[in-house]
GROMACS .gro file of C-alpha atoms in nm:
model
  447
    1MET     CA    1  -2.440  -0.241 -10.452
    2VAL     CA    2  -2.518  -0.106 -10.830
    3THR     CA    3  -2.239   0.125 -10.954
    4GLY     CA    4  -2.165   0.334 -11.278
    5ASN     CA    5  -2.427   0.405 -11.539
    6LEU     CA    6  -2.647   0.121 -11.435
    7LEU     CA    7  -2.737   0.381 -11.141
    8ILE     CA    8  -2.874   0.632 -11.389
    9VAL     CA    9  -3.055   0.370 -11.586
   10ILE     CA   10  -3.221   0.225 -11.227
   11PHE     CA   11  -3.304   0.607 -11.121
   12LEU     CA   12  -3.474   0.673 -11.462
   13LEU     CA   13  -3.675   0.360 -11.452
   14SER     CA   14  -3.778   0.434 -11.084
   15LEU     CA   15  -3.926   0.741 -11.181
   16ALA     CA   16  -4.106   0.585 -11.468
   17ALA     CA   17  -4.243   0.308 -11.263
   18LEU     CA   18  -4.354   0.586 -10.996
   19PHE     CA   19  -4.543   0.770 -11.296
   20PHE     CA   20  -4.690   0.475 -11.419
   21ALA     CA   21  -4.815   0.356 -11.072
   22ILE     CA   22  -4.988   0.693 -10.989
   23LEU     CA   23  -5.105   0.799 -11.349
   24LYS     CA   24  -5.205   0.448 -11.518
   25LEU     CA   25  -5.268   0.227 -11.221
   26LYS     CA   26  -5.436   0.514 -11.021
   27ILE     CA   27  -5.243   0.403 -10.703
   28GLU     CA   28  -5.268   0.663 -10.434
   29PRO     CA   29  -4.930   0.858 -10.450
   30PHE     CA   30  -4.843   0.766 -10.067
   31LEU     CA   31  -4.856   0.382 -10.160
   32ALA     CA   32  -4.660   0.414 -10.490
   33LEU     CA   33  -4.387   0.640 -10.353
   34VAL     CA   34  -4.320   0.395 -10.076
   35SER     CA   35  -4.352   0.072 -10.295
   36VAL     CA   36  -4.146   0.230 -10.540
   37ALA     CA   37  -3.888   0.339 -10.294
   38LEU     CA   38  -3.856  -0.039 -10.155
   39VAL     CA   39  -3.839  -0.181 -10.497
   40THR     CA   40  -3.560   0.072 -10.608
   41ALA     CA   41  -3.346   0.009 -10.286
   42LEU     CA   42  -3.361  -0.368 -10.339
   43VAL     CA   43  -3.272  -0.346 -10.723
   44ILE     CA   44  -2.970  -0.123 -10.658
   45GLY     CA   45  -2.849  -0.385 -10.415
   46MET     CA   46  -2.900  -0.236 -10.098
   47PRO     CA   47  -2.867  -0.491  -9.806
   48LEU     CA   48  -3.187  -0.633  -9.696
   49ASN     CA   49  -3.118  -0.533  -9.354
   50GLU     CA   50  -3.087  -0.148  -9.446
   51VAL     CA   51  -3.380  -0.143  -9.707
   52ALA     CA   52  -3.667  -0.072  -9.452
   53SER     CA   53  -3.433   0.158  -9.210
   54THR     CA   54  -3.357   0.364  -9.497
   55VAL     CA   55  -3.707   0.398  -9.615
   56THR     CA   56  -3.842   0.473  -9.266
   57THR     CA   57  -3.542   0.709  -9.164
   58GLY     CA   58  -3.611   0.905  -9.501
   59PHE     CA   59  -3.982   0.915  -9.403
   60GLY     CA   60  -3.929   1.028  -9.033
   61ASN     CA   61  -3.639   1.269  -9.125
   62THR     CA   62  -3.843   1.460  -9.393
   63LEU     CA   63  -4.138   1.495  -9.138
   64THR     CA   64  -3.898   1.618  -8.868
   65GLY     CA   65  -3.859   1.920  -9.093
   66VAL     CA   66  -4.219   1.963  -9.204
   67GLY     CA   67  -4.480   1.745  -9.035
   68ILE     CA   68  -4.554   2.010  -8.758
   69LEU     CA   69  -4.516   2.267  -8.999
   70ILE     CA   70  -4.791   2.132  -9.233
   71GLY     CA   71  -5.032   2.077  -8.957
   72LEU     CA   72  -4.982   2.396  -8.802
   73GLY     CA   73  -5.034   2.556  -9.145
   74VAL     CA   74  -5.330   2.389  -9.250
   75ILE     CA   75  -5.505   2.521  -8.896
   76PHE     CA   76  -5.360   2.851  -8.952
   77GLY     CA   77  -5.506   2.875  -9.292
   78GLN     CA   78  -5.853   2.737  -9.187
   79PHE     CA   79  -5.884   3.026  -8.926
   80LEU     CA   80  -5.772   3.279  -9.177
   81GLY     CA   81  -6.032   3.155  -9.409
   82ALA     CA   82  -6.299   3.114  -9.164
   83SER     CA   83  -6.263   3.472  -9.039
   84GLY     CA   84  -6.296   3.638  -9.386
   85ALA     CA   85  -5.925   3.755  -9.378
   86VAL     CA   86  -5.811   3.582  -9.694
   87GLU     CA   87  -6.110   3.728  -9.870
   88LYS     CA   88  -6.012   4.070  -9.769
   89ILE     CA   89  -5.649   4.034  -9.856
   90ALA     CA   90  -5.753   3.914 -10.201
   91GLN     CA   91  -5.972   4.220 -10.223
   92SER     CA   92  -5.661   4.451 -10.132
   93VAL     CA   93  -5.415   4.262 -10.409
   94LEU     CA   94  -5.678   4.326 -10.660
   95LYS     CA   95  -5.674   4.690 -10.593
   96VAL     CA   96  -5.329   4.712 -10.599
   97PHE     CA   97  -5.237   4.509 -10.899
   98GLY     CA   98  -5.574   4.508 -11.095
   99VAL     CA   99  -5.737   4.175 -11.229
  100LYS     CA  100  -5.517   4.106 -11.516
  101ARG     CA  101  -5.185   4.173 -11.333
  102SER     CA  102  -5.290   3.991 -10.996
  103PRO     CA  103  -5.100   3.667 -11.084
  104ALA     CA  104  -4.777   3.905 -11.143
  105GLY     CA  105  -4.838   4.051 -10.779
  106LEU     CA  106  -4.892   3.708 -10.623
  107ALA     CA  107  -4.570   3.598 -10.770
  108LEU     CA  108  -4.358   3.900 -10.661
  109THR     CA  109  -4.518   3.837 -10.314
  110GLY     CA  110  -4.394   3.488 -10.300
  111THR     CA  111  -4.040   3.609 -10.417
  112ALA     CA  112  -4.037   3.843 -10.120
  113VAL     CA  113  -4.214   3.613  -9.861
  114SER     CA  114  -3.966   3.329  -9.946
  115ILE     CA  115  -3.646   3.493  -9.864
  116PRO     CA  116  -3.716   3.453  -9.483
  117VAL     CA  117  -3.952   3.177  -9.475
  118PHE     CA  118  -3.933   2.796  -9.537
  119PHE     CA  119  -4.090   2.714  -9.890
  120ASP     CA  120  -4.352   2.478  -9.749
  121ALA     CA  121  -4.472   2.736  -9.472
  122ALA     CA  122  -4.498   3.013  -9.713
  123PHE     CA  123  -4.698   2.791  -9.973
  124VAL     CA  124  -4.941   2.663  -9.700
  125ILE     CA  125  -5.000   3.009  -9.551
  126LEU     CA  126  -5.068   3.166  -9.896
  127SER     CA  127  -5.275   2.854 -10.067
  128GLY     CA  128  -5.603   3.009  -9.937
  129LEU     CA  129  -5.540   3.334 -10.117
  130ILE     CA  130  -5.470   3.149 -10.423
  131ARG     CA  131  -5.830   2.984 -10.468
  132SER     CA  132  -5.980   3.339 -10.324
  133LEU     CA  133  -5.794   3.540 -10.613
  134SER     CA  134  -5.898   3.274 -10.863
  135SER     CA  135  -6.267   3.310 -10.754
  136LYS     CA  136  -6.276   3.680 -10.766
  137THR     CA  137  -6.068   3.723 -11.104
  138GLY     CA  138  -6.188   3.426 -11.314
  139ILE     CA  139  -5.840   3.345 -11.381
  140THR     CA  140  -5.759   2.992 -11.361
  141ILE     CA  141  -5.617   2.850 -11.020
  142VAL     CA  142  -5.341   2.702 -11.215
  143SER     CA  143  -5.206   3.046 -11.317
  144PHE     CA  144  -5.201   3.156 -10.949
  145VAL     CA  145  -5.029   2.803 -10.836
  146THR     CA  146  -4.760   2.847 -11.098
  147ALA     CA  147  -4.705   3.225 -11.000
  148LEU     CA  148  -4.686   3.159 -10.649
  149GLY     CA  149  -4.475   2.831 -10.637
  150VAL     CA  150  -4.224   2.967 -10.887
  151GLY     CA  151  -4.181   3.291 -10.700
  152LEU     CA  152  -4.139   3.118 -10.380
  153ILE     CA  153  -3.899   2.854 -10.521
  154VAL     CA  154  -3.693   3.137 -10.704
  155SER     CA  155  -3.605   3.342 -10.395
  156HIS     CA  156  -3.562   3.028 -10.179
  157ASN     CA  157  -3.284   2.932 -10.445
  158MET     CA  158  -3.125   3.272 -10.549
  159ILE     CA  159  -3.151   3.513 -10.237
  160ALA     CA  160  -2.966   3.488  -9.908
  161PRO     CA  161  -3.024   3.459  -9.628
  162THR     CA  162  -3.228   3.149  -9.722
  163PRO     CA  163  -2.974   2.860  -9.616
  164GLY     CA  164  -2.900   2.721  -9.974
  165PRO     CA  165  -2.772   3.051 -10.122
  166LEU     CA  166  -2.610   3.138  -9.779
  167VAL     CA  167  -2.403   2.814  -9.778
  168VAL     CA  168  -2.339   2.871 -10.170
  169ALA     CA  169  -2.180   3.221 -10.109
  170GLU     CA  170  -1.974   3.102  -9.834
  171ASN     CA  171  -1.836   2.792 -10.027
  172THR     CA  172  -1.750   3.001 -10.343
  173GLY     CA  173  -1.619   3.303 -10.149
  174ALA     CA  174  -1.847   3.541 -10.274
  175GLU     CA  175  -1.897   3.876 -10.095
  176LEU     CA  176  -2.252   3.799  -9.925
  177GLY     CA  177  -2.393   4.150  -9.978
  178LEU     CA  178  -2.310   4.158 -10.327
  179PHE     CA  179  -2.431   3.813 -10.368
  180ILE     CA  180  -2.768   3.911 -10.228
  181LEU     CA  181  -2.781   4.208 -10.463
  182TYR     CA  182  -2.743   4.011 -10.764
  183GLY     CA  183  -2.943   3.744 -10.640
  184ILE     CA  184  -3.245   3.978 -10.621
  185ILE     CA  185  -3.156   4.095 -10.970
  186VAL     CA  186  -3.163   3.759 -11.113
  187ALA     CA  187  -3.459   3.643 -10.928
  188ILE     CA  188  -3.692   3.917 -11.053
  189PRO     CA  189  -3.683   3.814 -11.431
  190ALA     CA  190  -3.684   3.447 -11.351
  191THR     CA  191  -4.000   3.499 -11.135
  192LEU     CA  192  -4.202   3.704 -11.414
  193VAL     CA  193  -4.096   3.440 -11.677
  194GLY     CA  194  -4.136   3.114 -11.512
  195GLY     CA  195  -4.412   3.226 -11.259
  196TYR     CA  196  -4.625   3.481 -11.435
  197LEU     CA  197  -4.598   3.471 -11.796
  198TYR     CA  198  -4.571   3.067 -11.819
  199GLY     CA  199  -4.814   3.057 -11.542
  200MET     CA  200  -5.076   3.275 -11.748
  201LEU     CA  201  -4.983   3.060 -12.062
  202ILE     CA  202  -5.036   2.719 -11.892
  203GLY     CA  203  -5.333   2.824 -11.708
  204LYS     CA  204  -5.504   2.896 -12.066
  205ARG     CA  205  -5.415   2.555 -12.186
  206MET     CA  206  -5.506   2.359 -11.885
  207LYS     CA  207  -5.837   2.249 -11.749
  208HIS     CA  208  -5.862   2.275 -11.405
  209SER     CA  209  -6.167   2.069 -11.208
  210GLY     CA  210  -6.162   2.311 -10.930
  211ASP     CA  211  -6.238   2.619 -11.174
  212MET     CA  212  -6.572   2.430 -11.243
  213GLU     CA  213  -6.704   2.361 -10.896
  214GLU     CA  214  -6.972   2.558 -10.710
  215ILE     CA  215  -6.894   2.562 -10.376
  216ALA     CA  216  -7.229   2.613 -10.158
  217VAL     CA  217  -7.147   2.824  -9.854
  218ASP     CA  218  -7.370   2.761  -9.542
  219PRO     CA  219  -7.492   3.120  -9.427
  220ALA     CA  220  -7.435   3.011  -9.086
  221ASP     CA  221  -7.081   2.959  -9.166
  222GLN     CA  222  -7.026   3.326  -9.319
  223PRO     CA  223  -6.800   3.550  -9.055
  224LYS     CA  224  -7.001   3.700  -8.789
  225LYS     CA  225  -6.886   4.046  -8.911
  226GLU     CA  226  -6.627   4.198  -9.182
  227ILE     CA  227  -6.281   4.188  -9.070
  228GLY     CA  228  -6.051   4.486  -9.120
  229THR     CA  229  -5.758   4.497  -9.378
  230GLY     CA  230  -5.516   4.578  -9.111
  231LEU     CA  231  -5.588   4.286  -8.899
  232SER     CA  232  -5.597   4.068  -9.202
  233PHE     CA  233  -5.268   4.154  -9.319
  234PHE     CA  234  -5.125   4.144  -8.958
  235MET     CA  235  -5.248   3.797  -8.928
  236LEU     CA  236  -5.080   3.689  -9.255
  237ALA     CA  237  -4.764   3.865  -9.207
  238LEU     CA  238  -4.721   3.750  -8.842
  239PRO     CA  239  -4.531   3.409  -8.905
  240ILE     CA  240  -4.332   3.601  -9.167
  241VAL     CA  241  -4.237   3.875  -8.958
  242LEU     CA  242  -4.143   3.646  -8.673
  243ILE     CA  243  -3.916   3.396  -8.880
  244LEU     CA  244  -3.759   3.726  -9.059
  245ALA     CA  245  -3.688   3.859  -8.727
  246ASN     CA  246  -3.502   3.528  -8.634
  247THR     CA  247  -3.297   3.556  -8.941
  248VAL     CA  248  -3.206   3.934  -8.923
  249SER     CA  249  -3.115   3.909  -8.553
  250LYS     CA  250  -2.873   3.620  -8.608
  251LEU     CA  251  -2.704   3.838  -8.886
  252LEU     CA  252  -2.683   4.177  -8.711
  253LEU     CA  253  -2.677   4.049  -8.323
  254PRO     CA  254  -2.518   3.710  -8.336
  255ASP     CA  255  -2.448   3.533  -8.010
  256THR     CA  256  -2.671   3.754  -7.784
  257SER     CA  257  -2.974   3.724  -7.594
  258ILE     CA  258  -3.185   3.906  -7.841
  259SER     CA  259  -3.086   3.664  -8.136
  260SER     CA  260  -3.150   3.361  -7.891
  261PHE     CA  261  -3.483   3.499  -7.814
  262PHE     CA  262  -3.586   3.560  -8.177
  263GLY     CA  263  -3.424   3.219  -8.258
  264PHE     CA  264  -3.671   3.047  -8.042
  265VAL     CA  265  -3.992   3.255  -8.139
  266GLY     CA  266  -3.877   3.289  -8.481
  267GLU     CA  267  -3.797   2.915  -8.546
  268LYS     CA  268  -4.080   2.821  -8.821
  269ASN     CA  269  -4.255   2.570  -8.624
  270VAL     CA  270  -4.271   2.796  -8.326
  271ALA     CA  271  -4.360   3.108  -8.534
  272LEU     CA  272  -4.644   2.913  -8.688
  273LEU     CA  273  -4.750   2.793  -8.338
  274ILE     CA  274  -4.781   3.125  -8.212
  275SER     CA  275  -4.946   3.244  -8.512
  276VAL     CA  276  -5.214   2.970  -8.446
  277PHE     CA  277  -5.287   3.105  -8.114
  278ALA     CA  278  -5.299   3.465  -8.203
  279ALA     CA  279  -5.563   3.344  -8.474
  280LEU     CA  280  -5.753   3.172  -8.206
  281PHE     CA  281  -5.798   3.494  -7.983
  282LEU     CA  282  -5.784   3.770  -8.228
  283LEU     CA  283  -6.026   3.596  -8.496
  284ARG     CA  284  -6.248   3.495  -8.259
  285PRO     CA  285  -6.509   3.770  -8.304
  286TYR     CA  286  -6.517   3.732  -8.667
  287ILE     CA  287  -6.569   3.333  -8.665
  288SER     CA  288  -6.899   3.156  -8.679
  289ILE     CA  289  -6.778   2.809  -8.740
  290PRO     CA  290  -6.729   2.606  -8.408
  291TYR     CA  291  -6.338   2.549  -8.333
  292SER     CA  292  -6.407   2.175  -8.308
  293ARG     CA  293  -6.488   2.174  -8.675
  294LEU     CA  294  -6.225   2.375  -8.772
  295TYR     CA  295  -5.970   2.168  -8.630
  296SER     CA  296  -6.128   1.844  -8.761
  297GLU     CA  297  -6.125   1.964  -9.112
  298ALA     CA  298  -5.749   2.063  -9.074
  299ILE     CA  299  -5.663   1.768  -8.932
  300ASN     CA  300  -5.842   1.568  -9.203
  301SER     CA  301  -5.676   1.798  -9.485
  302ALA     CA  302  -5.318   1.761  -9.313
  303GLY     CA  303  -5.321   1.401  -9.281
  304ILE     CA  304  -5.270   1.268  -9.620
  305ILE     CA  305  -5.050   1.582  -9.704
  306ILE     CA  306  -4.799   1.462  -9.424
  307LEU     CA  307  -4.820   1.088  -9.560
  308ILE     CA  308  -4.725   1.171  -9.904
  309THR     CA  309  -4.473   1.410  -9.793
  310GLY     CA  310  -4.299   1.164  -9.583
  311ALA     CA  311  -4.326   0.910  -9.864
  312GLY     CA  312  -4.144   1.151 -10.094
  313GLY     CA  313  -3.865   1.189  -9.848
  314ALA     CA  314  -3.837   0.810  -9.813
  315PHE     CA  315  -3.816   0.775 -10.185
  316GLY     CA  316  -3.546   1.058 -10.211
  317ALA     CA  317  -3.349   0.885  -9.916
  318VAL     CA  318  -3.316   0.570 -10.102
  319ILE     CA  319  -3.178   0.751 -10.434
  320ASN     CA  320  -2.956   0.956 -10.208
  321LYS     CA  321  -2.785   0.645 -10.065
  322SER     CA  322  -2.755   0.472 -10.371
  323GLY     CA  323  -2.489   0.715 -10.483
  324ILE     CA  324  -2.664   0.843 -10.792
  325GLY     CA  325  -2.552   1.199 -10.698
  326ASP     CA  326  -2.177   1.134 -10.638
  327TYR     CA  327  -2.152   0.955 -10.961
  328LEU     CA  328  -2.323   1.236 -11.154
  329ILE     CA  329  -2.069   1.487 -11.020
  330GLN     CA  330  -1.788   1.243 -11.117
  331THR     CA  331  -1.884   1.192 -11.443
  332MET     CA  332  -1.972   1.541 -11.522
  333GLN     CA  333  -1.651   1.684 -11.419
  334SER     CA  334  -1.457   1.537 -11.724
  335TRP     CA  335  -1.705   1.735 -11.952
  336SER     CA  336  -1.543   2.019 -12.141
  337ILE     CA  337  -1.833   2.286 -12.145
  338PRO     CA  338  -1.834   2.640 -11.997
  339VAL     CA  339  -1.816   2.643 -11.607
  340LEU     CA  340  -2.120   2.846 -11.578
  341LEU     CA  341  -2.337   2.602 -11.771
  342LEU     CA  342  -2.139   2.302 -11.578
  343ALA     CA  343  -2.253   2.463 -11.241
  344PHE     CA  344  -2.594   2.483 -11.348
  345ILE     CA  345  -2.635   2.139 -11.503
  346PHE     CA  346  -2.445   2.001 -11.174
  347SER     CA  347  -2.707   2.155 -10.939
  348GLN     CA  348  -3.002   2.077 -11.176
  349ILE     CA  349  -2.930   1.713 -11.200
  350LEU     CA  350  -2.872   1.677 -10.811
  351ARG     CA  351  -3.197   1.874 -10.762
  352ALA     CA  352  -3.390   1.645 -10.983
  353SER     CA  353  -3.208   1.315 -10.826
  354LEU     CA  354  -3.203   1.387 -10.463
  355GLY     CA  355  -3.521   1.623 -10.458
  356SER     CA  356  -3.390   1.872 -10.234
  357ALA     CA  357  -3.286   2.221 -10.371
  358THR     CA  358  -3.093   2.304 -10.054
  359VAL     CA  359  -2.885   1.967 -10.086
  360ALA     CA  360  -2.828   2.020 -10.455
  361LEU     CA  361  -2.688   2.377 -10.377
  362VAL     CA  362  -2.461   2.273 -10.084
  363THR     CA  363  -2.326   1.979 -10.281
  364THR     CA  364  -2.263   2.159 -10.623
  365SER     CA  365  -2.083   2.453 -10.458
  366SER     CA  366  -1.870   2.247 -10.209
  367ILE     CA  367  -1.724   2.097 -10.537
  368LEU     CA  368  -1.728   2.368 -10.770
  369GLY     CA  369  -1.676   2.665 -10.523
  370PRO     CA  370  -1.303   2.612 -10.461
  371MET     CA  371  -1.235   2.584 -10.828
  372ALA     CA  372  -1.359   2.948 -10.894
  373VAL     CA  373  -1.029   3.114 -10.874
  374ASP     CA  374  -0.863   2.845 -11.089
  375LEU     CA  375  -1.110   2.854 -11.353
  376GLY     CA  376  -1.093   3.224 -11.383
  377VAL     CA  377  -1.458   3.270 -11.299
  378SER     CA  378  -1.629   3.537 -11.065
  379PRO     CA  379  -1.737   3.362 -10.744
  380ILE     CA  380  -2.057   3.569 -10.766
  381LEU     CA  381  -2.149   3.460 -11.111
  382LEU     CA  382  -2.046   3.084 -11.044
  383GLY     CA  383  -2.260   3.091 -10.707
  384LEU     CA  384  -2.569   3.248 -10.907
  385ALA     CA  385  -2.542   2.977 -11.177
  386ILE     CA  386  -2.545   2.730 -10.899
  387CYS     CA  387  -2.857   2.867 -10.717
  388ALA     CA  388  -3.016   2.888 -11.068
  389GLY     CA  389  -2.991   2.512 -11.118
  390GLY     CA  390  -3.149   2.456 -10.812
  391ILE     CA  391  -3.489   2.611 -10.910
  392GLY     CA  392  -3.652   2.389 -11.146
  393LEU     CA  393  -3.722   2.009 -11.202
  394SER     CA  394  -3.899   1.927 -10.881
  395LEU     CA  395  -4.037   1.575 -10.912
  396PRO     CA  396  -4.224   1.348 -10.686
  397ASN     CA  397  -3.897   1.264 -10.477
  398ASP     CA  398  -3.931   1.624 -10.341
  399SER     CA  399  -4.184   1.728 -10.070
  400GLY     CA  400  -4.266   2.056 -10.220
  401PHE     CA  401  -4.400   1.882 -10.524
  402TRP     CA  402  -4.673   1.719 -10.297
  403VAL     CA  403  -4.729   2.038 -10.117
  404VAL     CA  404  -4.776   2.236 -10.430
  405SER     CA  405  -5.012   1.946 -10.580
  406ARG     CA  406  -5.236   1.886 -10.277
  407PHE     CA  407  -5.263   2.246 -10.150
  408GLY     CA  408  -5.289   2.395 -10.494
  409LYS     CA  409  -5.553   2.126 -10.591
  410LEU     CA  410  -5.374   1.986 -10.881
  411THR     CA  411  -5.337   1.635 -11.018
  412VAL     CA  412  -4.978   1.471 -11.055
  413PRO     CA  413  -4.987   1.561 -11.445
  414GLN     CA  414  -5.104   1.941 -11.374
  415THR     CA  415  -4.839   1.959 -11.107
  416LEU     CA  416  -4.554   1.848 -11.351
  417GLN     CA  417  -4.684   2.094 -11.617
  418ALA     CA  418  -4.735   2.381 -11.418
  419TRP     CA  419  -4.493   2.350 -11.115
  420THR     CA  420  -4.222   2.139 -11.244
  421LEU     CA  421  -4.190   2.305 -11.580
  422GLY     CA  422  -4.247   2.667 -11.458
  423GLY     CA  423  -3.967   2.628 -11.228
  424PHE     CA  424  -3.741   2.476 -11.508
  425ILE     CA  425  -3.831   2.789 -11.727
  426ALA     CA  426  -3.752   3.001 -11.426
  427GLY     CA  427  -3.427   2.811 -11.380
  428LEU     CA  428  -3.328   2.895 -11.759
  429THR     CA  429  -3.412   3.239 -11.715
  430ALA     CA  430  -3.214   3.284 -11.387
  431LEU     CA  431  -2.917   3.116 -11.580
  432ALA     CA  432  -2.958   3.355 -11.902
  433THR     CA  433  -2.957   3.636 -11.670
  434VAL     CA  434  -2.635   3.528 -11.490
  435PHE     CA  435  -2.472   3.489 -11.860
  436VAL     CA  436  -2.585   3.856 -11.927
  437LEU     CA  437  -2.434   3.995 -11.613
  438SER     CA  438  -2.122   3.806 -11.724
  439LEU     CA  439  -2.096   4.029 -12.002
  440PHE     CA  440  -2.077   4.335 -11.778
  441SER     CA  441  -1.816   4.179 -11.556
  442GLY     CA  442  -1.566   4.434 -11.607
  443ILE     CA  443  -1.816   4.699 -11.530
  444LEU     CA  444  -2.032   4.586 -11.240
  445PRO     CA  445  -1.857   4.584 -10.915
  446GLY     CA  446  -1.766   4.216 -10.762
  447LEU     CA  447  -1.799   4.049 -11.106
   0.00000   0.00000   0.00000
């Protein structure tokens, strides 16, 4: 297979080909992703008998993690929307944060939600709220998508016990409690700058077709009666609480019957399934739309998202097997730059090339983590810099890119400008905060 600098050239050309196919040739993203994945595998010299299996395995492995999740999430969202729960939650958010600050409230909500909840699940659950808030405030949907998406991805990468940061803390030898504390400190400005401030800026500059649409609502589809605020928030929080219970029980009561129980009901797919059935029964008095129609609409929406998400995984699998990530690490280890910046760049490039934030964090920390003592850098600061690098540069080889694009109703160029660039700005903000913390390393505990 191809090795050396040519790997980087092929990677960049594959991304260019993907963008050209989608943006210029107007090829459906699912077809473009699968086609580019196959061509890339052939160009790097992958054996012919491995090409198809690599693509299909990448497709299947990705859907193993998110396929059922997306389907259940869409159905759950259909029930919340049809019952009026999303509208009620939107009204409550407006009362607390006000019209002008509602994107900031949504961004910080996303930061809190994504600590225990899988990114895709959280975005799916809250996507209906995005559209409702945009309709009520007049603020473009782009601002809300950016605020929520960046808020979610920041905590997904910065705050344990999310898997990525948890492994980073272990590999760097950082004390977990302090690592969580400083992770929260770094996450807040990153969310507000990359999610809220940039989201408001890009929202004013970007035209979104959804803002101009007048959606006619059949009076027969209106909720039978007004749903209560308490029930609305309960339904929204139910899958989140179940998943959080799983996380907390494993930390506080490991290897017990309690942690086993919550490990089952709090598994993300099971938690959403339980929530769907709870919605089916608890929201029945409020929903006037026939359930058969709700299911049909949900399946139609989920189908294309599942196909695109799996195709993104297939493309990522080809890139991963090509050895690009390993080559980048070997090359950059010889660079003479500050270790915190090196850690950020390692993680950032792996995030872009592999399409997985968690894989980027685990890979970078496994290489640089053991070097913390020899390099004379705080394990916590090194770990935070690695986590900051995993935030931005979500490209079409990342399943999250397509979840944000489809559920946020953004085109590919809009997703790149709002989500990808917003995440990159948040990552830079997080890195800057880490450098500020390093200035007080003699004062602050653990640094």
